[in-house]
Short mmCIF file of C-alpha atoms and ligand atoms in Angstrom, two decimals:
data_model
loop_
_atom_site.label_atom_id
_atom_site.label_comp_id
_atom_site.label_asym_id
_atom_site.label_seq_id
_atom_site.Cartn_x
_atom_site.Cartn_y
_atom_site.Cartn_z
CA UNK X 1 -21.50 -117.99 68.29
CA UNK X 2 -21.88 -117.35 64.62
CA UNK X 3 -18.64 -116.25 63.15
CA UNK X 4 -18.11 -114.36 60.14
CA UNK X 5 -16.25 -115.71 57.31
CA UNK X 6 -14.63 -112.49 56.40
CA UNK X 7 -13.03 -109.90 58.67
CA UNK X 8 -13.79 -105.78 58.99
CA UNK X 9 -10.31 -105.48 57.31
CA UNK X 10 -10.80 -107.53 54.09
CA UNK X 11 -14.54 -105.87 53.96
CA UNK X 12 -12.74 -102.48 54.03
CA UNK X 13 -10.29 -103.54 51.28
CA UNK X 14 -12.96 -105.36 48.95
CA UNK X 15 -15.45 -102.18 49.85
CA UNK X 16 -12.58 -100.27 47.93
CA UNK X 17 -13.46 -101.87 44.55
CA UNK X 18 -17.36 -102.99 44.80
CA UNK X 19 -19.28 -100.48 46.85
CA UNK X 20 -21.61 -101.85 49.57
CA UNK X 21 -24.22 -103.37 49.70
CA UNK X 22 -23.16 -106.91 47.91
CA UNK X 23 -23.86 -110.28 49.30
CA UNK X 24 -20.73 -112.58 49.65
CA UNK X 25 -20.29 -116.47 49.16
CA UNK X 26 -17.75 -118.47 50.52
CA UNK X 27 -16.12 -120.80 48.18
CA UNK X 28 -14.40 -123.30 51.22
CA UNK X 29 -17.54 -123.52 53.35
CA UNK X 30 -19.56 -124.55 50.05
CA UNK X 31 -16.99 -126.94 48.75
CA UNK X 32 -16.24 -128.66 52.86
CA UNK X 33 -20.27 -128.87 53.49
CA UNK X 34 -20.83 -130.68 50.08
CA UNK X 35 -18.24 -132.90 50.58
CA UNK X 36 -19.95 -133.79 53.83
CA UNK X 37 -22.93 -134.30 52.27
CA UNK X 38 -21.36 -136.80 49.98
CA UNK X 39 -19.65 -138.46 52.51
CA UNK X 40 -23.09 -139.53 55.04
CA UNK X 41 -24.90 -140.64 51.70
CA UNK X 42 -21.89 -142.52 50.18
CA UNK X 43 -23.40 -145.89 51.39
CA UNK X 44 -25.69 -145.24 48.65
CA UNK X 45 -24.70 -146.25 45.01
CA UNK X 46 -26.54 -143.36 42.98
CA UNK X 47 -26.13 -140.91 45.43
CA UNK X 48 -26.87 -137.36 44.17
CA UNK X 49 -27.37 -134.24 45.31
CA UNK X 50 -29.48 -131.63 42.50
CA UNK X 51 -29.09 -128.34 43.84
CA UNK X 52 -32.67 -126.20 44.12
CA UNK X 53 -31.31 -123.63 41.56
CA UNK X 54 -33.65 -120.90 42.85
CA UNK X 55 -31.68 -120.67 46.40
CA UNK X 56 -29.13 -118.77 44.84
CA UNK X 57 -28.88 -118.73 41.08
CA UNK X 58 -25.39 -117.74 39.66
CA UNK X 59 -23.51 -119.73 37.49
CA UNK X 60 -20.32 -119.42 39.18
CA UNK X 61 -21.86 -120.57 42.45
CA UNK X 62 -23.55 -124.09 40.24
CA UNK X 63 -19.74 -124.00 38.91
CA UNK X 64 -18.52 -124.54 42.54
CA UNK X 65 -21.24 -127.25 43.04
CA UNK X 66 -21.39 -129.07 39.67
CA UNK X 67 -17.17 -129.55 40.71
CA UNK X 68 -18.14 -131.59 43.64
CA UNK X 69 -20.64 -133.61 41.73
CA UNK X 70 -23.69 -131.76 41.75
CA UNK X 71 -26.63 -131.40 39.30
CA UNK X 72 -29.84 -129.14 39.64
CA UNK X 73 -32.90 -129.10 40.26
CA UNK X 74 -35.00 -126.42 38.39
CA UNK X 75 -38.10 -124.99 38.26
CA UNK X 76 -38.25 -122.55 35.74
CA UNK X 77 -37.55 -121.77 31.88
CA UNK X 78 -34.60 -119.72 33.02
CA UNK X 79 -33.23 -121.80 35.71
CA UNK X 80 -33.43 -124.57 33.14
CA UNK X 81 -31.12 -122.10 30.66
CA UNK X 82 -29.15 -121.50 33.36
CA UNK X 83 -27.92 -124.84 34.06
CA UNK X 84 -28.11 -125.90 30.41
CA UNK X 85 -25.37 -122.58 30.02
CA UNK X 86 -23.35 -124.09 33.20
CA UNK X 87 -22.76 -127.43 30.93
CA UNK X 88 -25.66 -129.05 32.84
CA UNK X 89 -26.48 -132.36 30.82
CA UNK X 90 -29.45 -134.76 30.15
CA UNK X 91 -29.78 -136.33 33.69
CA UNK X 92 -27.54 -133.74 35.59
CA UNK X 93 -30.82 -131.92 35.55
CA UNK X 94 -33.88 -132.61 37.74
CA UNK X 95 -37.18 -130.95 36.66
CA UNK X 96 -39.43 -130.17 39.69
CA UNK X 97 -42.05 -127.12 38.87
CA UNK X 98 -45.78 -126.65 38.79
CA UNK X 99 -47.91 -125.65 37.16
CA UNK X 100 -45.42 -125.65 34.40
CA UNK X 101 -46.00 -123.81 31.04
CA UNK X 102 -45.68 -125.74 27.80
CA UNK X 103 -42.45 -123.75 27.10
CA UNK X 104 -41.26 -125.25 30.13
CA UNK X 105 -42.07 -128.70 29.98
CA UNK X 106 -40.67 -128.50 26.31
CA UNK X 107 -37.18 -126.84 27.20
CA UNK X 108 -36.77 -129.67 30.15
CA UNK X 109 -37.43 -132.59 27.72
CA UNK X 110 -35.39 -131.32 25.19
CA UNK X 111 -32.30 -131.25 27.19
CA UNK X 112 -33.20 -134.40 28.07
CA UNK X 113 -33.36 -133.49 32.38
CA UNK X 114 -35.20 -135.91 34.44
CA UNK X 115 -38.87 -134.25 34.87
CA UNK X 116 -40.71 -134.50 37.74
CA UNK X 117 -44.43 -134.49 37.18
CA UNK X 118 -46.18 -132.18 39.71
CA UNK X 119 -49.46 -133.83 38.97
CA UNK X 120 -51.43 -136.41 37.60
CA UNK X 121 -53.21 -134.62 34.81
CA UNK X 122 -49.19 -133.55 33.93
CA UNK X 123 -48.83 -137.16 32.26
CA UNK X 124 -51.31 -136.44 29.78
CA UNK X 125 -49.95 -132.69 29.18
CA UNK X 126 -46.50 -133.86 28.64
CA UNK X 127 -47.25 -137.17 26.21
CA UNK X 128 -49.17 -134.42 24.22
CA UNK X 129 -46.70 -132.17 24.14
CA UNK X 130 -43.43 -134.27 23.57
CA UNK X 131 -44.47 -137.62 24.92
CA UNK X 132 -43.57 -139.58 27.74
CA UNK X 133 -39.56 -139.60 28.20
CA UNK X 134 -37.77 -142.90 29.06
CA UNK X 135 -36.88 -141.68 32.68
CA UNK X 136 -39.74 -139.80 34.52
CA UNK X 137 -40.62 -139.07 38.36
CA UNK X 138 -43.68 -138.40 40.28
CA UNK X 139 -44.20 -136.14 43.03
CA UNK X 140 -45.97 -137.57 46.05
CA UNK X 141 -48.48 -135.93 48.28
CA UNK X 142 -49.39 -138.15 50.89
CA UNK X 143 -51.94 -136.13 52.18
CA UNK X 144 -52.78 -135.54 55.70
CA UNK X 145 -50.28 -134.27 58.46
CA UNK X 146 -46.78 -134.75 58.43
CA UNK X 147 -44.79 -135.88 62.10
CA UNK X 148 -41.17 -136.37 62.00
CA UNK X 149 -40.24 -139.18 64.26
CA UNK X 150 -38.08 -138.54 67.21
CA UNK X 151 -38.15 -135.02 68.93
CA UNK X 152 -38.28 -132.23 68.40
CA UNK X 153 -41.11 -132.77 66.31
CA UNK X 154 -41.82 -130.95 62.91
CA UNK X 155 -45.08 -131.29 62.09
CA UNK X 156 -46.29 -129.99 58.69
CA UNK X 157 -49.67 -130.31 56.79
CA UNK X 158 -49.23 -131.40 53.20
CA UNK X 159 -52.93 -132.30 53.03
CA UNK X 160 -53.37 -128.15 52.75
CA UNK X 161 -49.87 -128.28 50.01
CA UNK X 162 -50.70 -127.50 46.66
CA UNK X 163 -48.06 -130.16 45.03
CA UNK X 164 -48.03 -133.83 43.85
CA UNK X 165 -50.15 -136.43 43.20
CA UNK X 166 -52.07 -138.08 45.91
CA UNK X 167 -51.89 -141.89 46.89
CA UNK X 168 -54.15 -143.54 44.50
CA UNK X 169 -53.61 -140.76 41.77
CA UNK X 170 -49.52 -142.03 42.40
CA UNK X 171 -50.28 -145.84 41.64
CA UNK X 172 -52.13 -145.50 38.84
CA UNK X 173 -49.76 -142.63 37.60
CA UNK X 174 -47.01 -145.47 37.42
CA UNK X 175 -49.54 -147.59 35.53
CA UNK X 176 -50.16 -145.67 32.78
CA UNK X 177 -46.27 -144.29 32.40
CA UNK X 178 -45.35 -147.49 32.28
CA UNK X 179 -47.85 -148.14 29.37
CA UNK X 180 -46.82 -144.95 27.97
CA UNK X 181 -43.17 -146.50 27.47
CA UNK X 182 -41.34 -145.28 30.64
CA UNK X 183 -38.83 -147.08 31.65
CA UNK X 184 -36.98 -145.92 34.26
CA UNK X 185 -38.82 -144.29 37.25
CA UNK X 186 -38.48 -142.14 40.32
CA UNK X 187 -40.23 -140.90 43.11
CA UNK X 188 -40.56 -136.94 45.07
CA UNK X 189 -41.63 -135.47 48.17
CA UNK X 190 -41.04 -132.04 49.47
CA UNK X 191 -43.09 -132.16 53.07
CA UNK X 192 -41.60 -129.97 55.29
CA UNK X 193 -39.31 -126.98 55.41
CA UNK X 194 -36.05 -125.78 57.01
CA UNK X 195 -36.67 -128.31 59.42
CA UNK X 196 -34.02 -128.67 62.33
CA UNK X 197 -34.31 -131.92 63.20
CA UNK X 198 -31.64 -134.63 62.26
CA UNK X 199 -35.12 -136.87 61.98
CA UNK X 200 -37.03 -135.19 58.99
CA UNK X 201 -34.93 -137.15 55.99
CA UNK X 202 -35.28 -140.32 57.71
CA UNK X 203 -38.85 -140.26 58.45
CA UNK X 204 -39.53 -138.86 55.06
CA UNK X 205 -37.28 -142.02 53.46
CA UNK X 206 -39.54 -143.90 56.01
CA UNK X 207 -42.69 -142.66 54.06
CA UNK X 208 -41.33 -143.05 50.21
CA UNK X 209 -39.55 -146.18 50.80
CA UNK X 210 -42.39 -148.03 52.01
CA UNK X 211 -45.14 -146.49 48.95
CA UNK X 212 -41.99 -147.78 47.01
CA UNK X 213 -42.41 -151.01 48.10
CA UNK X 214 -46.26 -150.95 47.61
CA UNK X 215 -46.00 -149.43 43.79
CA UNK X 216 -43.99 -152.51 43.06
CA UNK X 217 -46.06 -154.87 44.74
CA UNK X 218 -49.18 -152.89 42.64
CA UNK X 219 -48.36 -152.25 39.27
CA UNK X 220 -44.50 -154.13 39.11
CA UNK X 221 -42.92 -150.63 38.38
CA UNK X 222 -39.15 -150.68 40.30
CA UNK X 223 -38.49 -147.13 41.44
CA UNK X 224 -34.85 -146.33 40.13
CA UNK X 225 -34.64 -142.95 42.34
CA UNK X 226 -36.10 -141.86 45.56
CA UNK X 227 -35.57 -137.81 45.89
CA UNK X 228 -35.85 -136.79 49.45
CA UNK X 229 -35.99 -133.27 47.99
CA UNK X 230 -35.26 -129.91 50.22
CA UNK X 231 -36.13 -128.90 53.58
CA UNK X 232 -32.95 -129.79 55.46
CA UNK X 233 -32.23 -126.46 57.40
CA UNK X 234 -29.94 -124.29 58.93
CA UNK X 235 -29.75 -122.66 62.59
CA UNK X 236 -30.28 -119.11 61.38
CA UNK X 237 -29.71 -118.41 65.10
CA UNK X 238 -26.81 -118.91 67.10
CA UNK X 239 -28.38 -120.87 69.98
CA UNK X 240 -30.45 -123.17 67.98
CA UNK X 241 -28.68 -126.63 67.36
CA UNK X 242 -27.30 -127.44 64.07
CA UNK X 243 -28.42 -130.33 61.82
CA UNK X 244 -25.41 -133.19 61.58
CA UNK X 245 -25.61 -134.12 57.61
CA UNK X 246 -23.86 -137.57 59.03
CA UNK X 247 -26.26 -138.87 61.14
CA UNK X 248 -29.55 -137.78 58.80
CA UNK X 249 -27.56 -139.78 56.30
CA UNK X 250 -27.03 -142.65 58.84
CA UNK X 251 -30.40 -142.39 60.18
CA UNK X 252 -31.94 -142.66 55.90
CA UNK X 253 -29.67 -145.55 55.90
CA UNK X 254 -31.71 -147.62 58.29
CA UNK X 255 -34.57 -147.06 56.61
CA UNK X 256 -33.35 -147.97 53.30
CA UNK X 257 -31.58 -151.44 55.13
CA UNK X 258 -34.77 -151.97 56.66
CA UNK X 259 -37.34 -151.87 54.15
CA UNK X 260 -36.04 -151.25 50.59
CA UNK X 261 -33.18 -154.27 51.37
CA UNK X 262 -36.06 -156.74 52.20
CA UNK X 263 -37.97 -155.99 49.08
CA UNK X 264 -35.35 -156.98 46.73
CA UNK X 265 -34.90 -153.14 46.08
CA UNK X 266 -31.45 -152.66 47.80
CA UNK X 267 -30.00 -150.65 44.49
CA UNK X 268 -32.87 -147.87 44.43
CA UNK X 269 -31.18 -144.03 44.30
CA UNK X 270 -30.96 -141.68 46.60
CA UNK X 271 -31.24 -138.04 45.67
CA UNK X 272 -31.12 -134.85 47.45
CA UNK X 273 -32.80 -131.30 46.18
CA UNK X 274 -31.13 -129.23 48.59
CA UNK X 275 -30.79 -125.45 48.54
CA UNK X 276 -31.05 -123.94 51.99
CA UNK X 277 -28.65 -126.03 53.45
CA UNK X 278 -25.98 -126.32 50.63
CA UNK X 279 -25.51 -122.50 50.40
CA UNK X 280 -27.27 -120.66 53.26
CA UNK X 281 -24.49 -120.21 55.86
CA UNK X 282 -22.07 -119.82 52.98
CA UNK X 283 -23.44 -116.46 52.31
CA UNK X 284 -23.32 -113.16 53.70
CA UNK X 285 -25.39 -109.64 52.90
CA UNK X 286 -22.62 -106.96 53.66
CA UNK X 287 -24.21 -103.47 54.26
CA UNK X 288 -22.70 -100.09 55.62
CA UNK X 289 -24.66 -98.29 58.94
CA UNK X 290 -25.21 -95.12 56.61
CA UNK X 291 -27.64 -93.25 59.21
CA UNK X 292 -28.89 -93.06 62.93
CA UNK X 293 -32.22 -91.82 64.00
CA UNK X 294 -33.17 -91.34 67.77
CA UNK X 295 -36.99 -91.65 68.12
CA UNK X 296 -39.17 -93.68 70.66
CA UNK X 297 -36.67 -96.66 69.34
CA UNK X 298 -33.10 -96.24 68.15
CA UNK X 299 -32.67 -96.77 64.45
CA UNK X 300 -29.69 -97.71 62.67
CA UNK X 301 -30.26 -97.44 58.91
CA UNK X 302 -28.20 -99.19 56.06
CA UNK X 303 -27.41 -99.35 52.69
CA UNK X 304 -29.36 -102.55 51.67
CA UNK X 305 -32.68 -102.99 52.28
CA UNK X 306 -35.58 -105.87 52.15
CA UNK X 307 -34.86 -106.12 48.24
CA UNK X 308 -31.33 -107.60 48.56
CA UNK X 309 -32.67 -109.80 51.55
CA UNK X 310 -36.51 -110.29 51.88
CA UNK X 311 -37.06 -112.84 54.45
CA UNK X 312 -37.01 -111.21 57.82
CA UNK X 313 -39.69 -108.57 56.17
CA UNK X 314 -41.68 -111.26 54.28
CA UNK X 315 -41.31 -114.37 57.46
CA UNK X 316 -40.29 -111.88 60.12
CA UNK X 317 -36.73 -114.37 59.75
CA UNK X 318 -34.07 -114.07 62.36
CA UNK X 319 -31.00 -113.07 60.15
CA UNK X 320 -27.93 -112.88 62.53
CA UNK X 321 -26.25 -109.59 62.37
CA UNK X 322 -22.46 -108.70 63.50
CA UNK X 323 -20.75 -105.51 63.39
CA UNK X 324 -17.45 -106.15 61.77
CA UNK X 325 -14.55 -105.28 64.37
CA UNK X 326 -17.13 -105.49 66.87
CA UNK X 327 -16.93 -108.99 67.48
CA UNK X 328 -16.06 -108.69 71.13
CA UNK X 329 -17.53 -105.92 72.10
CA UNK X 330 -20.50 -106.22 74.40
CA UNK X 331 -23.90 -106.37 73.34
CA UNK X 332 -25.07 -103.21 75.28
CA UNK X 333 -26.85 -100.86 72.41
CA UNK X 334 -30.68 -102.03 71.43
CA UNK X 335 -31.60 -101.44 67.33
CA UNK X 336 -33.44 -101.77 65.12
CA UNK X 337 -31.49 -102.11 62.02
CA UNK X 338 -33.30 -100.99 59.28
CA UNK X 339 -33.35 -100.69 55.00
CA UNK X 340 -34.85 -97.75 53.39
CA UNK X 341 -37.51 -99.15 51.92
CA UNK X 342 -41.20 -97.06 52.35
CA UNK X 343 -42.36 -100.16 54.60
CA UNK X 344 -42.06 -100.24 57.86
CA UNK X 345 -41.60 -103.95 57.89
CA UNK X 346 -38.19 -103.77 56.08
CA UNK X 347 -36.24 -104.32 58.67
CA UNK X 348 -33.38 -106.63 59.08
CA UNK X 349 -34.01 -107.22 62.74
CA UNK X 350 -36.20 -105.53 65.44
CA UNK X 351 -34.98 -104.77 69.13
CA UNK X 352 -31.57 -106.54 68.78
CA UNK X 353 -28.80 -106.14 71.41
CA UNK X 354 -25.70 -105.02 69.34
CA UNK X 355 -22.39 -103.55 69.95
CA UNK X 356 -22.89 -99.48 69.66
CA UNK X 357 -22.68 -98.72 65.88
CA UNK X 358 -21.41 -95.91 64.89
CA UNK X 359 -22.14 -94.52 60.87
CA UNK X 360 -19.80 -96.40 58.51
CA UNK X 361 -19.16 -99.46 60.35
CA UNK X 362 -19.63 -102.72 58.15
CA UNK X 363 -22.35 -105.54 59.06
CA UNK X 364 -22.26 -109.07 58.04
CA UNK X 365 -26.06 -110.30 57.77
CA UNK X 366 -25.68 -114.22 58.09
CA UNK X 367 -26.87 -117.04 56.54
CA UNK X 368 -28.18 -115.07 53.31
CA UNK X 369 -26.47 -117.42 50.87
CA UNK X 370 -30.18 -119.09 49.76
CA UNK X 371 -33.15 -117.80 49.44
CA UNK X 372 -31.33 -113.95 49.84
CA UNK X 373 -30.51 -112.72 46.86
CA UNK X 374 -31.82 -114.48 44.66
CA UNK X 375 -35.96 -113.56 46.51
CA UNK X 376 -34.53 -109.79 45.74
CA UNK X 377 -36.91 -107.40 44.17
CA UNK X 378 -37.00 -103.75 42.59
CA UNK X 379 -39.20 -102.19 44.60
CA UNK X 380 -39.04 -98.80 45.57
CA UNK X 381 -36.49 -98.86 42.15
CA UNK X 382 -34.02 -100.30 44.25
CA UNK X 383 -31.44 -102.26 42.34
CA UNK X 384 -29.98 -105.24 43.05
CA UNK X 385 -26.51 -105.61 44.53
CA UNK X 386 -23.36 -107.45 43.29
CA UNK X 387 -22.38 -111.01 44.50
CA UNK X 388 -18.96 -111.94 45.06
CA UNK X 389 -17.33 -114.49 45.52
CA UNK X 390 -14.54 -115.53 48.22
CA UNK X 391 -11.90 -117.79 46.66
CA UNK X 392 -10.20 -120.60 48.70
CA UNK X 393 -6.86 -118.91 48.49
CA UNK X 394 -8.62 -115.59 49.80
CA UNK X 395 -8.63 -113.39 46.52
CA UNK X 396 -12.59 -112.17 45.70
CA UNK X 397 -14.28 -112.70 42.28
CA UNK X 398 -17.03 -110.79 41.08
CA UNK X 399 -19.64 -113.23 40.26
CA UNK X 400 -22.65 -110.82 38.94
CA UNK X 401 -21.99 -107.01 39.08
CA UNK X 402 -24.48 -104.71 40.49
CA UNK X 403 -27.82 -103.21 38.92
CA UNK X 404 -27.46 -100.22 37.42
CA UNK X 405 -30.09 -97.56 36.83
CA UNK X 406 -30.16 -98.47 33.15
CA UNK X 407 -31.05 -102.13 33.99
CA UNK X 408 -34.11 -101.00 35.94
CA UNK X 409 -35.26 -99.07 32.76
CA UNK X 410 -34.59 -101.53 30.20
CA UNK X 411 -38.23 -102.47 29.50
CA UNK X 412 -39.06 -99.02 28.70
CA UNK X 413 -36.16 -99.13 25.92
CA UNK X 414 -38.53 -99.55 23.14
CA UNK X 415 -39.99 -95.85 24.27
CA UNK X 416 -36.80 -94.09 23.41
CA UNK X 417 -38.41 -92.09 26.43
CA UNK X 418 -41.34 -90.90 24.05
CA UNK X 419 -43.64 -91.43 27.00
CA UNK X 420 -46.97 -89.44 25.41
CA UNK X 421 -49.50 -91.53 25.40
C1 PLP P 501 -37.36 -124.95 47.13
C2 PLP P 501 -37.22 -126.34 46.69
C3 PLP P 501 -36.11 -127.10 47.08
C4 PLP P 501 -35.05 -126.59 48.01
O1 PLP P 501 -35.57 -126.31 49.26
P1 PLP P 501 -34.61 -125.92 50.48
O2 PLP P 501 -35.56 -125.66 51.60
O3 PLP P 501 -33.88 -124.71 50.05
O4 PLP P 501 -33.72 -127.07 50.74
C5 PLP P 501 -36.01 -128.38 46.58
N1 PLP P 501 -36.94 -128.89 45.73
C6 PLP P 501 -38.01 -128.19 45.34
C7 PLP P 501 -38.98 -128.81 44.41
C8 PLP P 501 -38.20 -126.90 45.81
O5 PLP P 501 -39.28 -126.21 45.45
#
């Protein structure tokens, strides 16, 4: 059963001073599940985990991770700021975007982050712009279809994935940047997504450790770093089983024993790009039941809607929902729990068995701590809510205050509200 991290009584007490809707982060589940993330992967030397920046990008919350070792990975101009603003430095920063503008590729190199070329015509971009950097990484597309080994399967179809470089384009890639000057290089594949499967690292590492092996044997380039990237998910619902971090990172292990060891490349890196599964469980949407509606379905509408929390309107996403001091009580009442966006597919779950709710009562959306805010939108000129945080020792921090009206109209400043054309 998924448990809340916060009760209806604190809600009710925090509700006093920041209105709903906000989303909510919790400080101890972030810190414990990083931890446990460094602990399967500590048989690795260079261990690292760079957080994907664009799951949930506050500074506070890269605060929290960059204290238990953490760099980022960014995509963007601004997620690049942000980390530089968080004390980021040099290496602490992983570059993986596409289709990158110059201002990008510019901003990475000059802090000096470890950029991952999205493509093969991106090595001639980048020497032109700034040149080649000492440390660079490639991202790999091996094409094809992607199986994990083991069951459940997760299959995936990269061949049909817009990133990377393909086999041969990879080889010679690490030719010419290693005529170019580079001297220290690294390797990146993103092939599947919130996969639940303990088998989807491993058979991944499977994949990159062996075209490691082959780009040595080919052009004499040693990889320094492998980056197994994102994709590790979460159980958004409560029956589905949970990935165990320990036994992906026991199960990379193998791989890396049996076919980096043998190849004389037992001191390669390990790094991780995760987002979903560093934050999403550690983060909450908290919205208030603000109306009924009795039609051919019975509608319970809230405060938030699809812009604080896109995915089940975007993916149709299961988002787990409980009513705050309605833990117990049976699941008897079928909603659908609705925003009040003008689209009938923003709605935070369809024909879900709930406790009765009754207007005012507090509901914890789960697992919105990636990919939920930070996918939030204006439409409809719906603002954005706060995010707070929850402290260890239980006391709340505001960690980005709430839109206001005045935000939304910022870019029509320069008007002074002279709107004639
Ligand atoms: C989105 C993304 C991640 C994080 O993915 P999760 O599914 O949240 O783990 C990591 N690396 C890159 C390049 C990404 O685009």
């Amino acid at each position: 059963m998924k448990k809340p991290f916060v009760t209806k009584e604190q809600i009710e007490e925090i509700a006093k001073t920041y209105p709903t809707p906000f989303h909510i982060y919790d400080e101890k589940g972030i810190r414990e599940n990083a931890r446990a993330l460094y602990k399967a992967f500590s048989w690795n030397k260079g261990f690292r985990e760079y957080f994907a920046v664009k799951a949930t990008p506050n500074p506070f919350i890269m605060k929290v991770l960059q204290s238990e070792g953490c760099g980022f990975d960014c995509s963007s101009l601004t997620e690049l700021m942000l980390s530089d603003d968080v004390g980021a430095k040099g290496h602490d920063i992983m570059f993986s975007s596409n289709a990158t503008p110059d201002a990008d590729f510019k901003k990475a190199f000059e802090l000096g982050a470890i950029i991952n070329l999205d493509d093969f015509t991106h090595i001639d971009v980048l020497d032109k712009l700034t040149g080649i950097p000492e440390t660079i990484c490639c991202r790999y597309n091996p094409g094809g279809e992607f199986k994990t080994d083991g069951s459940p399967n997760v299959m995936d179809t990269p061949r049909d994935a817009k990133y990377g470089f393909t086999h041969d384009q990879l080889i010679e890639g690490y030719r010419i940047l290693k005529e170019k000057g580079a001297k220290k290089f690294g390797m990146h594949a993103f092939l599947a997504s919130n996969t639940l499967t303990n088998d989807y690292y491993p058979t991944l590492a499977g994949i990159l450790f062996r075209t490691a092996v082959e780009i040595k044997e080919k052009t004499g380039v040693q990889l320094s770093f492998i980056n197994l990237s994102g994709g590790v998910g979460i159980a958004y619902k409560p029956d589905q089983p949970q990935n165990d971090i320990a036994v992906i990172g026991e199960k990379v292990k193998e791989q890396y024993e049996k076919i980096l060891v043998p190849a004389g490349m037992g001191d390669v890196a390990v790094f991780t790009e995760l987002g979903r599964f560093m934050l999403a469980p550690y983060g909450m949407l908290i919205a208030k039941a603000i109306r009924e509606k009795h039609i051919y379905k019975e509608y319970i509408g809230l405060d938030a809607c699809a812009a604080n929390l896109m995915r089940p309107a975007i993916y149709g996403a299961y988002h787990h929902i409980t009513v705050l001091g309605k833990e117990n009580a049976p699941l008897d009442h079928k909603y659908d729990v609705t925003g009040g966006l003008c689209e009938n597919c923003d709605k935070f779950a369809v024909d879900r068995m709930l406790p009765k709710i009754d207007i005012g009562d507090y509901v914890a959306i789960h697992d919105a701590g990636a990919h939920g805010f930070s996918m939030g939108y204006n439409y409809n000129g719906k603002l954005r809510s706060a995010e707070l945080l929850l402290r260890e020792d239980g006391s709340v921090k505001l960690i980005r205050r709430a839109e206001t009206p005045e935000d939304y109209f910022r870019t029509f400043d320069i008007f002074n509200k002279d709107y004639d054309l």
